[in-house]
Short mmCIF file of C-alpha atoms and ligand atoms in Angstrom, two decimals:
data_model
loop_
_atom_site.label_atom_id
_atom_site.label_comp_id
_atom_site.label_asym_id
_atom_site.label_seq_id
_atom_site.Cartn_x
_atom_site.Cartn_y
_atom_site.Cartn_z
CA MET A 1 240.04 150.86 30.62
CA THR A 2 242.51 153.71 31.94
CA ALA A 3 242.18 154.71 35.58
CA GLU A 4 241.13 158.51 35.75
CA PHE A 5 241.00 160.15 39.36
CA THR A 6 241.35 163.56 40.70
CA PHE A 7 242.87 165.04 43.84
CA THR A 8 240.38 167.73 45.38
CA ASP A 9 241.25 170.62 47.34
CA VAL A 10 244.87 169.87 47.41
CA ARG A 11 247.51 172.71 47.26
CA LEU A 12 249.17 172.60 44.10
CA VAL A 13 252.70 173.89 44.40
CA ASP A 14 254.17 174.22 40.79
CA PRO A 15 257.24 176.36 40.49
CA ALA A 16 257.23 176.00 37.16
CA ALA A 17 254.11 177.57 36.67
CA ASP A 18 254.54 179.98 39.08
CA ARG A 19 251.43 178.46 41.00
CA ASP A 20 250.63 177.72 45.16
CA GLU A 21 247.00 177.36 45.48
CA VAL A 22 243.93 174.98 46.20
CA THR A 23 242.88 173.54 43.37
CA ASN A 24 241.69 169.92 42.03
CA VAL A 25 244.15 167.70 40.02
CA THR A 26 242.78 165.41 37.51
CA VAL A 27 245.09 162.13 36.03
CA ALA A 28 244.08 159.65 33.09
CA GLY A 29 246.13 157.77 30.74
CA GLY A 30 249.47 158.65 32.54
CA ILE A 31 249.11 162.41 31.82
CA VAL A 32 247.78 165.60 33.98
CA THR A 33 244.29 166.40 32.30
CA ALA A 34 243.08 169.34 33.98
CA THR A 35 244.31 171.54 37.21
CA ASP A 36 241.58 173.60 37.75
CA ARG A 37 238.08 173.13 39.68
CA SER A 38 236.55 170.22 37.41
CA SER A 39 236.52 166.65 38.75
CA ALA A 40 236.30 163.23 36.48
CA GLY A 41 237.07 159.76 37.94
CA LEU A 42 237.60 158.81 41.46
CA ARG A 43 237.86 161.77 43.87
CA ILE A 44 240.64 161.62 46.37
CA ASP A 45 240.39 164.14 49.35
CA CYS A 46 243.19 165.93 49.43
CA ALA A 47 242.39 168.94 51.79
CA GLY A 48 245.63 169.90 53.69
CA LEU A 49 248.09 168.00 51.87
CA VAL A 50 250.62 169.41 49.23
CA LEU A 51 250.79 167.83 45.63
CA ALA A 52 253.99 168.94 43.61
CA PRO A 53 256.09 167.75 40.60
CA GLY A 54 257.86 164.61 41.52
CA LEU A 55 261.24 165.34 43.21
CA VAL A 56 264.38 164.97 40.90
CA ASP A 57 267.71 163.89 42.63
CA LEU A 58 270.97 165.06 40.65
CA HIS A 59 273.10 163.20 42.96
CA VAL A 60 272.68 159.28 44.10
CA HIS A 61 274.72 156.09 44.18
CA LEU A 62 272.82 153.19 43.40
CA ARG A 63 276.29 150.82 43.73
CA GLU A 64 275.22 148.70 40.63
CA PRO A 65 276.70 147.37 39.09
CA GLY A 66 279.20 145.94 41.62
CA ARG A 67 278.70 146.92 45.21
CA GLU A 68 274.85 145.00 45.21
CA ASP A 69 275.62 144.55 48.77
CA ALA A 70 275.34 148.52 49.70
CA GLU A 71 272.18 149.01 46.97
CA THR A 72 270.99 147.73 43.84
CA VAL A 73 268.84 149.87 41.15
CA ALA A 74 265.64 148.27 42.50
CA SER A 75 266.41 148.98 46.19
CA GLY A 76 267.72 152.56 45.68
CA THR A 77 265.28 153.71 43.18
CA ALA A 78 262.35 152.01 45.94
CA ALA A 79 264.05 154.39 48.45
CA ALA A 80 263.63 156.97 45.93
CA ALA A 81 259.84 156.53 45.41
CA MET A 82 259.37 156.54 49.01
CA GLY A 83 261.22 159.79 49.17
CA GLY A 84 258.84 161.49 46.54
CA PHE A 85 261.29 161.06 43.74
CA THR A 86 260.48 160.36 40.21
CA ALA A 87 263.96 160.84 38.62
CA VAL A 88 267.47 160.25 40.01
CA CYS A 89 270.83 160.35 38.29
CA PRO A 90 273.10 157.68 39.59
CA MET A 91 277.01 158.42 39.78
CA ALA A 92 279.66 156.53 37.89
CA ASN A 93 281.35 155.51 40.62
CA THR A 94 280.23 151.76 40.00
CA ASP A 95 282.20 148.30 39.32
CA PRO A 96 282.68 148.33 36.73
CA VAL A 97 282.86 152.31 36.26
CA THR A 98 280.02 154.01 34.49
CA ASP A 99 282.84 154.93 31.42
CA HIS A 100 280.99 153.48 28.29
CA ALA A 101 278.08 152.65 26.93
CA GLY A 102 277.54 149.08 28.26
CA VAL A 103 276.87 150.12 31.65
CA VAL A 104 274.75 152.96 30.92
CA GLU A 105 272.47 150.16 29.19
CA GLN A 106 272.61 147.96 32.10
CA VAL A 107 271.84 150.37 34.76
CA LEU A 108 268.82 152.06 32.86
CA ARG A 109 267.25 148.02 32.06
CA LEU A 110 267.83 147.23 35.88
CA ALA A 111 265.81 150.82 36.36
CA ARG A 112 263.25 150.00 33.89
CA GLU A 113 262.63 146.40 35.23
CA ALA A 114 262.47 147.83 38.51
CA GLY A 115 259.83 150.47 37.63
CA HIS A 116 260.00 152.50 40.64
CA CYS A 117 261.55 155.75 39.20
CA GLU A 118 263.14 157.16 35.96
CA VAL A 119 266.85 156.85 36.04
CA PHE A 120 269.14 159.31 34.10
CA PRO A 121 272.97 157.92 34.67
CA VAL A 122 275.51 160.07 34.96
CA GLY A 123 278.80 158.80 33.07
CA ALA A 124 282.22 158.99 34.12
CA VAL A 125 284.52 161.77 33.10
CA THR A 126 287.87 159.61 32.65
CA ARG A 127 288.19 156.16 32.12
CA GLY A 128 287.98 153.92 35.62
CA LEU A 129 287.87 157.40 37.32
CA ALA A 130 291.45 157.77 36.85
CA GLY A 131 291.64 161.07 35.87
CA GLU A 132 294.00 160.81 32.90
CA GLU A 133 292.16 159.39 29.39
CA LEU A 134 288.34 160.87 29.05
CA ALA A 135 285.63 158.18 29.17
CA GLU A 136 283.62 156.85 25.91
CA MET A 137 281.79 160.36 26.50
CA GLY A 138 280.62 160.19 22.92
CA ALA A 139 279.26 156.93 23.09
CA MET A 140 277.42 157.56 26.38
CA ALA A 141 275.85 160.85 25.23
CA ALA A 142 274.55 158.98 22.18
CA LEU A 143 272.50 156.88 24.97
CA GLY A 144 271.27 160.42 26.50
CA VAL A 145 273.50 161.14 28.96
CA ARG A 146 273.76 164.58 29.86
CA CYS A 147 275.97 165.04 32.79
CA PHE A 148 279.45 163.28 33.27
CA SER A 149 281.36 163.15 36.86
CA ASP A 150 283.91 161.44 38.52
CA ASP A 151 282.18 161.48 41.80
CA GLY A 152 284.03 160.43 44.62
CA MET A 153 287.40 161.59 42.93
CA PRO A 154 288.00 164.80 41.79
CA VAL A 155 289.54 165.49 38.26
CA ARG A 156 292.99 166.62 39.36
CA SER A 157 294.36 167.68 35.90
CA ALA A 158 293.29 171.00 35.01
CA GLN A 159 293.99 170.01 31.03
CA VAL A 160 291.81 167.10 31.41
CA MET A 161 288.99 168.87 33.08
CA ARG A 162 289.42 171.71 30.56
CA ARG A 163 289.35 168.93 27.37
CA ALA A 164 286.27 167.33 29.06
CA LEU A 165 284.61 170.86 29.38
CA GLU A 166 285.17 171.49 25.64
CA TYR A 167 284.08 167.83 24.73
CA ALA A 168 280.98 167.92 26.57
CA LYS A 169 280.08 171.13 25.07
CA THR A 170 279.65 169.36 21.86
CA TRP A 171 276.43 168.06 23.12
CA ASP A 172 275.91 170.97 25.59
CA ALA A 173 276.14 168.41 28.14
CA ILE A 174 277.41 168.97 31.85
CA ILE A 175 280.47 168.41 33.69
CA CYS A 176 280.18 167.96 37.40
CA ASN A 177 283.73 167.77 38.90
CA HIS A 178 284.12 166.40 42.78
CA ALA A 179 285.40 169.53 44.32
CA GLU A 180 288.43 168.08 46.51
CA GLU A 181 292.11 169.65 45.65
CA PRO A 182 293.69 166.44 46.55
CA THR A 183 297.18 167.72 47.34
CA LEU A 184 295.22 169.15 50.25
CA THR A 185 293.35 166.61 51.74
CA GLY A 186 295.67 163.52 51.78
CA GLY A 187 294.32 161.23 54.83
CA ALA A 188 291.70 163.84 55.84
CA GLU A 189 289.03 162.35 57.94
CA MET A 190 286.68 165.60 58.88
CA ASN A 191 286.43 169.45 58.64
CA GLU A 192 289.98 171.07 59.63
CA GLY A 193 289.79 173.37 62.44
CA GLN A 194 290.24 173.71 65.87
CA LEU A 195 288.03 170.65 66.48
CA SER A 196 290.10 168.21 64.20
CA THR A 197 293.00 169.38 66.37
CA LEU A 198 291.15 168.32 69.49
CA LEU A 199 290.15 165.11 68.33
CA GLY A 200 293.75 164.30 67.05
CA LEU A 201 291.97 163.60 63.36
CA ALA A 202 293.60 165.00 60.04
CA GLY A 203 291.80 167.68 58.80
CA TRP A 204 290.02 168.36 55.00
CA PRO A 205 290.53 172.27 54.87
CA ARG A 206 287.47 174.09 53.48
CA GLU A 207 290.27 175.68 51.15
CA ALA A 208 290.32 172.51 49.09
CA GLU A 209 286.79 172.66 47.85
CA GLU A 210 287.14 176.30 47.34
CA ILE A 211 290.41 176.04 45.14
CA MET A 212 288.91 173.41 43.06
CA ILE A 213 285.26 175.41 42.54
CA ALA A 214 287.61 178.60 41.30
CA ARG A 215 289.63 176.60 39.14
CA ASP A 216 286.54 175.05 37.22
CA LEU A 217 284.87 178.49 37.36
CA LEU A 218 287.45 179.80 35.63
CA LEU A 219 287.88 176.99 32.95
CA ALA A 220 283.96 176.96 32.22
CA HIS A 221 283.73 180.60 31.82
CA GLY A 222 286.61 180.47 29.51
CA LEU A 223 284.94 178.06 27.69
CA ASN A 224 281.59 178.71 28.07
CA ALA A 225 280.92 175.46 28.90
CA ARG A 226 278.20 174.00 31.39
CA LEU A 227 279.42 173.13 34.73
CA HIS A 228 277.64 171.70 38.00
CA VAL A 229 279.27 171.79 41.56
CA PRO A 230 277.97 168.83 43.52
CA HIS A 231 278.03 169.05 47.73
CA VAL A 232 278.73 172.45 48.27
CA SER A 233 279.66 172.70 51.69
CA THR A 234 281.54 175.73 52.45
CA ALA A 235 280.43 179.62 52.94
CA GLY A 236 283.15 180.52 50.81
CA SER A 237 282.23 177.98 47.64
CA VAL A 238 278.66 179.75 47.97
CA ALA A 239 280.48 183.47 47.69
CA LEU A 240 282.48 181.85 44.71
CA LEU A 241 279.28 180.75 43.00
CA ARG A 242 277.54 183.26 43.93
CA GLN A 243 280.23 185.86 42.21
CA ALA A 244 280.16 183.50 39.02
CA LYS A 245 276.78 183.66 38.35
CA LEU A 246 276.68 187.49 38.58
CA ARG A 247 279.80 186.98 35.82
CA GLY A 248 277.45 184.85 33.78
CA THR A 249 279.15 181.49 34.35
CA ARG A 250 276.90 178.78 32.99
CA VAL A 251 276.90 177.04 36.33
CA THR A 252 274.69 175.30 38.38
CA ALA A 253 275.14 174.08 42.16
CA GLU A 254 273.54 171.42 44.68
CA ALA A 255 273.52 171.37 48.43
CA ALA A 256 273.02 167.89 50.29
CA PRO A 257 270.71 167.94 53.36
CA HIS A 258 273.41 167.04 55.94
CA HIS A 259 275.42 169.97 54.99
CA PHE A 260 272.14 172.45 55.58
CA THR A 261 271.45 170.73 58.76
CA LEU A 262 274.46 168.97 60.64
CA THR A 263 277.56 170.09 61.90
CA GLU A 264 281.56 168.90 62.57
CA GLU A 265 280.22 169.28 66.50
CA LEU A 266 278.60 165.65 65.56
CA VAL A 267 282.23 164.25 64.86
CA ARG A 268 283.02 164.14 68.54
CA THR A 269 280.81 161.29 69.16
CA TYR A 270 283.43 159.33 66.82
CA ASP A 271 280.45 157.52 65.64
CA PRO A 272 281.05 156.87 61.50
CA VAL A 273 277.48 157.74 60.18
CA TYR A 274 278.77 161.19 60.49
CA ARG A 275 281.89 160.57 58.26
CA VAL A 276 281.14 161.93 54.66
CA ASN A 277 283.21 163.53 51.75
CA PRO A 278 283.17 166.63 51.95
CA PRO A 279 282.68 166.50 55.60
CA LEU A 280 280.41 168.26 57.81
CA ARG A 281 281.75 171.63 58.44
CA THR A 282 280.78 174.52 60.56
CA ARG A 283 277.55 176.30 61.92
CA SER A 284 278.52 179.45 59.93
CA ASP A 285 278.93 176.89 56.92
CA VAL A 286 275.19 175.69 57.34
CA GLU A 287 274.14 179.02 57.50
CA ALA A 288 275.84 180.17 54.46
CA VAL A 289 274.33 177.03 52.61
CA ARG A 290 270.91 177.99 54.02
CA ALA A 291 271.43 181.47 52.56
CA GLY A 292 272.84 180.13 49.08
CA LEU A 293 269.74 177.88 48.68
CA ALA A 294 267.25 181.05 49.75
CA ASP A 295 268.89 183.50 46.90
CA GLY A 296 269.30 180.92 44.49
CA THR A 297 273.07 180.66 44.27
CA LEU A 298 272.33 177.06 45.02
CA ASP A 299 269.92 175.76 42.51
CA ALA A 300 269.21 171.86 43.89
CA ILE A 301 268.76 169.75 46.95
CA ALA A 302 270.76 166.55 45.94
CA THR A 303 271.20 163.80 48.61
CA ASP A 304 274.33 162.40 47.62
CA HIS A 305 272.91 159.21 48.98
CA ALA A 306 275.67 157.18 49.59
CA PRO A 307 274.67 153.59 50.67
CA HIS A 308 277.55 151.63 52.51
CA PRO A 309 276.71 148.11 54.42
CA PRO A 310 276.83 147.79 58.16
CA GLU A 311 280.15 145.63 57.80
CA GLN A 312 282.06 148.32 56.36
CA LYS A 313 280.35 151.68 57.91
CA ASP A 314 279.93 150.14 61.41
CA GLN A 315 284.00 150.19 61.92
CA GLU A 316 286.32 152.56 63.67
CA TRP A 317 286.04 156.22 62.39
CA SER A 318 288.95 155.93 60.51
CA GLN A 319 288.40 152.57 58.95
CA ALA A 320 284.85 153.60 57.77
CA PRO A 321 283.79 154.94 54.42
CA ASN A 322 282.78 158.39 53.42
CA GLY A 323 278.72 158.82 52.92
CA MET A 324 275.53 158.50 54.23
CA LEU A 325 272.02 157.88 52.98
CA GLY A 326 269.46 160.73 51.80
CA LEU A 327 266.59 159.61 49.74
CA GLU A 328 264.08 158.80 52.19
CA THR A 329 264.81 161.84 54.46
CA ALA A 330 265.52 164.63 52.18
CA LEU A 331 261.89 166.11 51.65
CA ALA A 332 261.29 165.85 55.19
CA LEU A 333 264.54 167.55 56.29
CA THR A 334 263.87 170.23 53.85
CA LEU A 335 260.55 170.75 55.33
CA THR A 336 261.39 170.48 58.72
CA GLU A 337 264.71 172.40 58.64
CA LEU A 338 264.24 175.00 55.78
CA VAL A 339 260.37 175.64 55.57
CA GLY A 340 259.66 175.42 58.86
CA ASP A 341 256.36 176.71 60.30
CA GLU A 342 255.49 178.97 57.15
CA ASP A 343 253.60 181.29 58.98
CA ALA A 344 256.68 181.88 61.51
CA GLY A 345 258.96 183.06 58.46
CA SER A 346 260.80 180.11 56.98
CA VAL A 347 264.42 179.91 55.30
CA LEU A 348 262.65 178.78 52.18
CA SER A 349 259.22 179.42 50.60
CA MET A 350 257.04 175.92 49.72
CA LYS A 351 257.54 177.26 46.52
CA GLN A 352 261.48 177.83 46.97
CA ALA A 353 261.90 174.13 48.65
CA ILE A 354 259.81 172.01 45.73
CA ALA A 355 261.92 174.43 43.14
CA ALA A 356 265.13 173.21 44.70
CA LEU A 357 263.95 169.72 45.10
CA SER A 358 262.40 169.46 41.56
CA THR A 359 261.81 171.96 39.35
CA ASN A 360 265.60 173.53 39.17
CA PRO A 361 267.30 169.89 39.10
CA ALA A 362 264.87 168.82 36.38
CA ARG A 363 265.59 172.19 34.22
CA SER A 364 269.64 172.30 35.08
CA ARG A 365 270.16 168.82 33.67
CA ASP A 366 267.68 169.36 30.80
CA ILE A 367 265.11 165.99 32.12
CA GLY A 368 261.98 166.77 30.15
CA GLY A 369 258.58 165.74 31.92
CA HIS A 370 259.73 166.28 35.57
CA GLY A 371 259.95 169.18 37.76
CA GLY A 372 256.67 170.87 36.35
CA PRO A 373 254.77 172.45 34.89
CA VAL A 374 251.85 170.19 36.47
CA GLU A 375 249.44 171.10 33.46
CA PRO A 376 247.04 169.27 30.90
CA GLY A 377 249.29 167.47 28.78
CA ALA A 378 252.03 166.56 31.11
CA PRO A 379 253.09 163.35 32.18
CA ALA A 380 251.69 162.82 35.66
CA ASN A 381 255.05 162.71 37.71
CA LEU A 382 253.91 163.80 40.77
CA VAL A 383 254.21 163.67 44.75
CA LEU A 384 251.30 164.08 47.66
CA PHE A 385 252.63 165.00 50.89
CA ASP A 386 251.59 165.96 54.52
CA PRO A 387 253.52 168.59 55.18
CA ALA A 388 252.43 168.53 58.78
CA ALA A 389 252.85 164.91 59.40
CA ARG A 390 255.74 163.79 61.67
CA TRP A 391 257.15 161.07 62.00
CA THR A 392 260.46 158.89 63.45
CA VAL A 393 263.33 157.75 61.02
CA ASP A 394 263.47 154.24 61.56
CA ASP A 395 266.78 152.93 60.22
CA ARG A 396 265.31 149.24 59.79
CA ALA A 397 262.14 150.59 57.98
CA LEU A 398 264.17 152.06 54.86
CA GLN A 399 263.97 150.70 51.48
CA SER A 400 267.54 151.20 51.34
CA ARG A 401 269.63 147.94 51.41
CA SER A 402 272.03 150.21 53.59
CA ARG A 403 271.17 151.52 57.53
CA ASN A 404 273.83 154.43 57.49
CA THR A 405 271.38 157.16 58.03
CA PRO A 406 272.70 159.83 60.75
CA TYR A 407 268.86 160.79 61.23
CA ALA A 408 267.69 157.65 62.73
CA GLY A 409 265.51 158.15 65.90
CA MET A 410 264.89 161.88 64.80
CA GLN A 411 261.55 163.27 64.61
CA LEU A 412 261.02 165.21 61.26
CA ARG A 413 257.84 166.77 59.68
CA GLY A 414 256.34 166.19 56.26
CA ARG A 415 255.40 162.76 54.80
CA VAL A 416 255.40 161.41 51.65
CA ILE A 417 251.54 159.96 51.01
CA HIS A 418 251.72 158.86 47.32
CA THR A 419 254.32 159.33 44.40
CA LEU A 420 253.33 158.94 40.61
CA LEU A 421 255.45 158.06 38.00
CA ARG A 422 253.92 158.71 34.68
CA GLY A 423 250.38 158.31 36.46
CA ARG A 424 251.04 155.20 37.89
CA PHE A 425 251.56 154.95 41.66
CA THR A 426 255.23 153.73 42.94
CA VAL A 427 254.20 154.57 46.56
CA ARG A 428 250.69 154.48 47.73
CA ASP A 429 249.44 155.47 51.18
CA GLY A 430 253.38 155.35 52.16
CA ALA A 431 254.00 151.91 51.30
CA LEU A 432 256.15 150.79 48.22
CA ALA A 433 253.25 149.92 45.32
CA PRO A 434 253.54 146.85 43.82
CA ARG A 435 254.12 146.52 40.43
CA ASP A 436 251.10 145.23 38.06
CA ALA A 437 252.29 141.77 36.69
CA ALA A 438 251.25 142.15 33.32
CA GLU A 439 252.61 145.70 33.01
CA ALA A 440 256.20 143.95 34.42
CA ASP A 441 255.27 141.14 31.74
CA ARG A 442 255.41 143.84 29.02
CA MET A 443 258.44 145.94 30.23
CA GLN A 444 260.30 142.56 30.02
CA SER A 445 259.55 141.94 26.28
CA ARG A 446 259.80 145.59 25.62
CA ASP A 447 263.57 145.19 27.03
CA ALA A 448 263.87 141.89 24.89
CA GLY A 449 262.66 143.53 21.55
CA GLU A 450 264.03 147.14 21.83
CA ALA A 451 267.38 148.78 22.38
CA ASP A 452 267.91 150.46 25.77
CA GLY A 453 267.90 154.40 25.97
CA LEU A 454 266.92 157.21 27.73
CA GLN A 455 264.54 158.32 25.63
CA SER A 456 262.34 155.11 25.48
CA ARG A 457 260.11 156.09 28.51
CA ASP A 458 258.97 158.93 26.44
CA ALA A 459 255.68 161.14 27.17
CA GLY A 460 253.10 159.63 24.99
CA GLU A 461 253.47 156.32 27.14
CA ALA A 462 251.14 155.56 29.78
CA ASP A 463 253.16 153.17 31.97
CA GLY A 464 251.04 150.51 33.94
CA LEU A 465 248.20 152.84 34.66
CA GLN A 466 245.80 149.65 34.64
CA SER A 467 247.05 148.69 37.93
CA LEU A 468 245.20 152.08 39.59
CA ASP A 469 242.02 150.05 38.46
CA ALA A 470 242.41 147.34 40.75
CA VAL A 471 243.25 149.61 43.75
CA GLU A 472 241.60 151.37 45.96
CA VAL A 473 243.01 155.06 46.66
CA THR A 474 243.05 156.73 49.73
CA PRO A 475 245.16 159.86 50.72
O1 LIG B 198 280.39 160.96 51.17
C1 LIG B 198 280.74 160.50 49.83
N1 LIG B 198 280.27 159.38 49.67
N2 LIG B 198 281.11 161.39 49.46
C2 LIG B 198 281.40 161.05 47.70
O2 LIG B 198 281.82 162.27 47.12
C3 LIG B 198 281.52 159.54 47.16
C4 LIG B 198 280.36 158.95 48.19
C5 LIG B 198 280.34 157.54 47.88
O3 LIG B 198 280.22 157.15 46.39
O4 LIG B 198 280.35 156.88 48.83
#
């Protein structure tokens, strides 16, 4: 028997179908079966709540293999589900590096066993992230890898970058280059400017980001290859991307929540929680990033979720590693800071916000079954949230293994109620949903008998829907 239920009187925000309206949405057998006023099965009253395609994060660090003290695939994907995500793309700076098929298979298997979220690993561009020889891109592409990045490390050589773009084009895959010209950022610890001089910290000039983006845009344009620009942080970068899109370059770009919410002023505290790469910039950069999201120059909001354990992050500023958590606060930050009070004028409409958090990232990386449209026959990858609920970020309550969120103690608006992965509740009533034991067994035995691969969880499967029969569902 499979569960059937209907979210009634819900505000469906589905950019892929150009819908923002109050309706009912029925789910059965792991798929959406109706999005009109009909209802079937258990009724879940959702007045005042928003239902959207599950969120998709193009840029996370799950740290496994190698740094399981910071995060694991299980803890990171649990954090993702709590944040409303149904798909995440972990970066390749693991140990060993995700530069060959074996690590891709391992991450896929760990994600399937955990069952919180679908995972689409990013492969390295170069072996060992060393920037010299190309990684085993073909073998990783054969497993379904669509994007390659040395994130954390730039591909310094224009020649290597050009070859990577050309090679990736063979599969219409995407290269995402960490945009940092390293000869300008040696020893850098914060944004370069008056404040870095005042604080006596070495500066990370905005030109280091912009030069690398300009180079990569020219290379991608010349080859008609696909480029994705991660964590855009400066006004100049937004301008370069706007120009390139007008020119027809095949480029997509993302912004991280910290780059549209926080400024370098926070570095005055010398609290290492604010240390990140690229660094927090100025108010005018924050405004430019917001404008880039509003006019579509920046396609996606991606968290750059970068967990670090306290014994490393809580050191003096100069010793602390770069990076901050993002998965469990991204939706609320977007709603609080960009959508705000919808009647009073916003940076983004609710539909644009969901496009940036779900539809655009899914499309930009060819991730099927996510990002909408929410229509009969589509896999039920969904998030239900209360856009008005206020909550205070508690770093001790996060699912992530690490605690390095700069938003601890901050009150935000917008709270995830349920996250559904192919019709199964991964988060229910704001808490991580335990996975049905029978389903976990099935996944294990399937792993044993079947080769790993991104495609293995395809649209026809109704993962673990049975578990819902046993539980009571309330919004
Ligand atoms: O702040 C960052 N942390 N930026 C990066 O590019 C890498 C990341 C990490 O892996 O910690």
